[in-house]
Tab-separated table of C-alpha atoms in Angstrom:
chain	number	residue	atom	x	y	z
A	1	UNK	CA	0.000	0.000	0.000
A	2	UNK	CA	2.814	2.392	0.837
A	3	UNK	CA	4.694	1.536	-2.364
A	4	UNK	CA	1.507	1.938	-4.386
A	5	UNK	CA	0.810	5.435	-3.059
A	6	UNK	CA	4.488	6.400	-3.225
A	7	UNK	CA	4.636	5.608	-6.932
A	8	UNK	CA	1.909	8.144	-7.640
A	9	UNK	CA	3.107	10.909	-5.327
A	10	UNK	CA	6.870	11.063	-5.865
A	11	UNK	CA	6.811	13.143	-9.072
A	12	UNK	CA	5.696	16.469	-7.492
A	13	UNK	CA	8.290	16.152	-4.741
A	14	UNK	CA	11.027	15.599	-7.315
A	15	UNK	CA	9.782	18.567	-9.342
A	16	UNK	CA	9.758	20.779	-6.248
A	17	UNK	CA	13.336	19.781	-5.444
A	18	UNK	CA	14.659	20.032	-8.994
A	19	UNK	CA	12.954	23.206	-10.117
A	20	UNK	CA	12.938	25.129	-6.870
A	21	UNK	CA	14.272	28.643	-7.103
A	22	UNK	CA	18.053	28.477	-7.331
A	23	UNK	CA	20.060	31.583	-6.641
A	24	UNK	CA	23.043	32.810	-8.580
A	25	UNK	CA	26.559	32.833	-7.148
A	26	UNK	CA	26.551	36.642	-7.160
A	27	UNK	CA	23.373	36.810	-5.086
A	28	UNK	CA	24.701	34.183	-2.662
A	29	UNK	CA	27.797	36.343	-2.089
A	30	UNK	CA	25.680	39.501	-1.654
A	31	UNK	CA	23.191	37.827	0.705
A	32	UNK	CA	24.992	35.203	2.804
A	33	UNK	CA	22.031	35.047	5.189
A	34	UNK	CA	20.262	32.844	2.622
A	35	UNK	CA	22.768	30.078	3.300
A	36	UNK	CA	23.228	30.865	6.989
A	37	UNK	CA	19.630	29.811	7.547
A	38	UNK	CA	20.468	26.303	6.346
A	39	UNK	CA	23.977	26.177	7.804
A	40	UNK	CA	22.624	26.970	11.266
A	41	UNK	CA	20.195	24.071	10.940
A	42	UNK	CA	17.093	26.239	11.297
A	43	UNK	CA	14.915	24.270	8.863
A	44	UNK	CA	15.896	20.932	10.434
A	45	UNK	CA	15.067	21.284	14.107
A	46	UNK	CA	13.637	18.672	16.442
A	47	UNK	CA	10.458	20.719	16.753
A	48	UNK	CA	9.992	20.486	12.963
A	49	UNK	CA	10.270	16.717	13.202
A	50	UNK	CA	7.564	16.529	15.859
A	51	UNK	CA	5.276	18.897	13.963
A	52	UNK	CA	5.601	16.719	10.859
A	53	UNK	CA	5.179	13.540	12.903
A	54	UNK	CA	1.969	14.691	14.568
A	55	UNK	CA	0.660	16.086	11.287
A	56	UNK	CA	1.231	12.678	9.671
A	57	UNK	CA	-0.565	10.947	12.554
A	58	UNK	CA	-3.421	13.445	12.224
A	59	UNK	CA	-3.739	12.943	8.464
A	60	UNK	CA	-3.548	9.155	8.736
A	61	UNK	CA	-6.121	9.075	11.521
A	62	UNK	CA	-8.516	11.340	9.661
A	63	UNK	CA	-8.211	9.305	6.465
A	64	UNK	CA	-8.808	5.993	8.199
A	65	UNK	CA	-11.425	6.872	10.790
A	66	UNK	CA	-13.616	9.097	8.625
A	67	UNK	CA	-13.520	6.478	5.852
A	68	UNK	CA	-14.337	3.776	8.381
A	69	UNK	CA	-17.178	5.786	9.871
A	70	UNK	CA	-18.639	6.718	6.481
A	71	UNK	CA	-18.754	3.073	5.345
A	72	UNK	CA	-19.534	1.506	8.724
A	73	UNK	CA	-23.262	1.006	8.198
A	74	UNK	CA	-23.137	0.285	4.481
A	75	UNK	CA	-23.749	-3.434	4.019
A	76	UNK	CA	-22.670	-3.715	0.386
A	77	UNK	CA	-19.163	-2.298	0.887
A	78	UNK	CA	-16.319	-4.775	0.625
A	79	UNK	CA	-12.764	-4.459	1.851
A	80	UNK	CA	-11.432	-3.668	-1.637
A	81	UNK	CA	-13.791	-0.703	-2.022
A	82	UNK	CA	-12.873	0.501	1.455
A	83	UNK	CA	-9.178	0.073	0.633
A	84	UNK	CA	-9.563	1.951	-2.634
A	85	UNK	CA	-11.236	4.803	-0.776
A	86	UNK	CA	-8.275	4.927	1.623
A	87	UNK	CA	-5.721	4.891	-1.206
A	88	UNK	CA	-7.585	7.602	-3.108
A	89	UNK	CA	-7.619	9.811	0.001
A	90	UNK	CA	-3.932	9.165	0.689
A	91	UNK	CA	-2.866	10.052	-2.846
A	92	UNK	CA	-4.930	13.248	-3.013
A	93	UNK	CA	-3.913	14.408	0.478
A	94	UNK	CA	-0.257	13.690	-0.287
A	95	UNK	CA	-0.342	15.606	-3.579
A	96	UNK	CA	-2.071	18.594	-1.997
A	97	UNK	CA	0.298	18.452	0.979
A	98	UNK	CA	3.234	18.951	-1.404
A	99	UNK	CA	1.523	22.017	-2.859
A	100	UNK	CA	0.930	23.444	0.617
A	101	UNK	CA	4.543	22.869	1.677
A	102	UNK	CA	6.171	24.174	-1.502
A	103	UNK	CA	7.465	27.706	-1.046
A	104	UNK	CA	7.074	28.656	-4.679
A	105	UNK	CA	4.466	26.873	-6.768
A	106	UNK	CA	5.460	27.058	-10.410
A	107	UNK	CA	4.375	25.219	-13.536
A	108	UNK	CA	6.590	22.183	-12.845
A	109	UNK	CA	5.202	21.482	-9.379
A	110	UNK	CA	1.604	22.114	-10.398
A	111	UNK	CA	1.907	20.122	-13.639
A	112	UNK	CA	3.616	17.208	-11.901
A	113	UNK	CA	0.877	17.110	-9.257
A	114	UNK	CA	-1.859	17.087	-11.880
A	115	UNK	CA	0.040	14.534	-13.980
A	116	UNK	CA	0.537	12.277	-10.956
A	117	UNK	CA	-3.175	12.385	-10.174
A	118	UNK	CA	-4.089	11.638	-13.797
A	119	UNK	CA	-1.618	8.731	-13.931
A	120	UNK	CA	-3.076	7.373	-10.683
A	121	UNK	CA	-6.649	7.548	-12.008
A	122	UNK	CA	-5.790	6.112	-15.438
A	123	UNK	CA	-3.718	3.285	-13.955
A	124	UNK	CA	-6.441	2.449	-11.448
A	125	UNK	CA	-9.196	2.448	-14.066
A	126	UNK	CA	-7.190	0.278	-16.474
A	127	UNK	CA	-6.065	-2.103	-13.737
A	128	UNK	CA	-9.586	-2.453	-12.391
A	129	UNK	CA	-10.961	-3.044	-15.894
A	130	UNK	CA	-8.557	-5.836	-16.889
A	131	UNK	CA	-7.556	-7.482	-13.631
A	132	UNK	CA	-10.087	-10.239	-13.113
A	133	UNK	CA	-7.876	-12.908	-11.542
A	134	UNK	CA	-4.443	-11.284	-11.551
A	135	UNK	CA	-3.989	-11.461	-7.776
A	136	UNK	CA	-4.958	-14.056	-5.224
A	137	UNK	CA	-7.978	-13.483	-3.046
A	138	UNK	CA	-10.771	-11.090	-3.916
A	139	UNK	CA	-10.755	-9.788	-7.464
A	140	UNK	CA	-10.228	-6.020	-7.794
A	141	UNK	CA	-12.261	-6.121	-11.009
A	142	UNK	CA	-14.418	-2.985	-11.336
A	143	UNK	CA	-13.745	-1.838	-7.745
A	144	UNK	CA	-12.897	1.750	-8.667
A	145	UNK	CA	-15.835	1.953	-11.076
A	146	UNK	CA	-18.290	0.857	-8.390
A	147	UNK	CA	-16.678	3.120	-5.805
A	148	UNK	CA	-16.617	6.184	-8.064
A	149	UNK	CA	-20.352	5.726	-8.681
A	150	UNK	CA	-21.176	6.254	-4.993
A	151	UNK	CA	-21.996	9.724	-3.709
A	152	UNK	CA	-20.823	8.580	-0.281
A	153	UNK	CA	-17.292	8.098	-1.675
A	154	UNK	CA	-17.099	11.639	-3.068
A	155	UNK	CA	-18.622	13.334	-0.024
A	156	UNK	CA	-16.450	11.378	2.401
A	157	UNK	CA	-13.298	12.114	0.412
A	158	UNK	CA	-14.082	15.805	0.131
A	159	UNK	CA	-14.574	15.959	3.895
A	160	UNK	CA	-11.440	13.860	4.531
A	161	UNK	CA	-9.244	16.026	2.314
A	162	UNK	CA	-10.385	19.276	3.929
A	163	UNK	CA	-10.142	18.024	7.518
A	164	UNK	CA	-6.817	16.224	6.983
A	165	UNK	CA	-5.109	19.256	5.447
A	166	UNK	CA	-6.747	21.982	7.530
A	167	UNK	CA	-4.165	22.072	10.375
A	168	UNK	CA	-1.188	22.203	7.979
A	169	UNK	CA	-2.863	24.775	5.755
A	170	UNK	CA	-3.838	26.945	8.729
A	171	UNK	CA	-0.359	26.728	10.252
A	172	UNK	CA	1.238	27.604	6.917
A	173	UNK	CA	-1.066	30.611	6.482
A	174	UNK	CA	-0.389	31.871	10.005
A	175	UNK	CA	3.364	31.313	9.622
A	176	UNK	CA	3.531	33.149	6.300
A	177	UNK	CA	1.416	35.992	7.665
A	178	UNK	CA	3.353	36.555	10.893
A	179	UNK	CA	6.947	35.784	9.891
A	180	UNK	CA	9.234	35.806	6.953
A	181	UNK	CA	10.915	32.399	6.541
A	182	UNK	CA	14.460	33.818	6.567
A	183	UNK	CA	14.125	36.040	9.645
């Protein structure tokens, strides 16, 4: 499950790292404080680790428990549909999380996020259309098609995405409003 979601969410992170704003050598010499921020270890503090850890626990808990609660009383839901709902939420939350965390959203980060989502959807739809007996156990045949047809899936995922990302989004807005990152 982790590998599956990682395959569809790694592209925006690579784009953010590769195409992030690089500064010229002249500017680096004129403004050494840009590198002092990193050299002093300010972005990599223990408090940052714990913030990210608790945010990950929050997002994971929201994704699982809201999905579980929304499907709890539905008798025709199977574990593959529930699992697909979880994976869909994880991929979307992860892609949006990258956009929230990126300092400068440019065409490469936005395009890679959209492309990753499209690849995820296309792969899932093709896999679910052709995989009748390709894995042992329950067949994933038509799982995404059945799940996409349910209003409960869309409403639950909309709620999950908003609630899961709300603390990070709020913290990022407050941080960017009150402080400059290099101060």
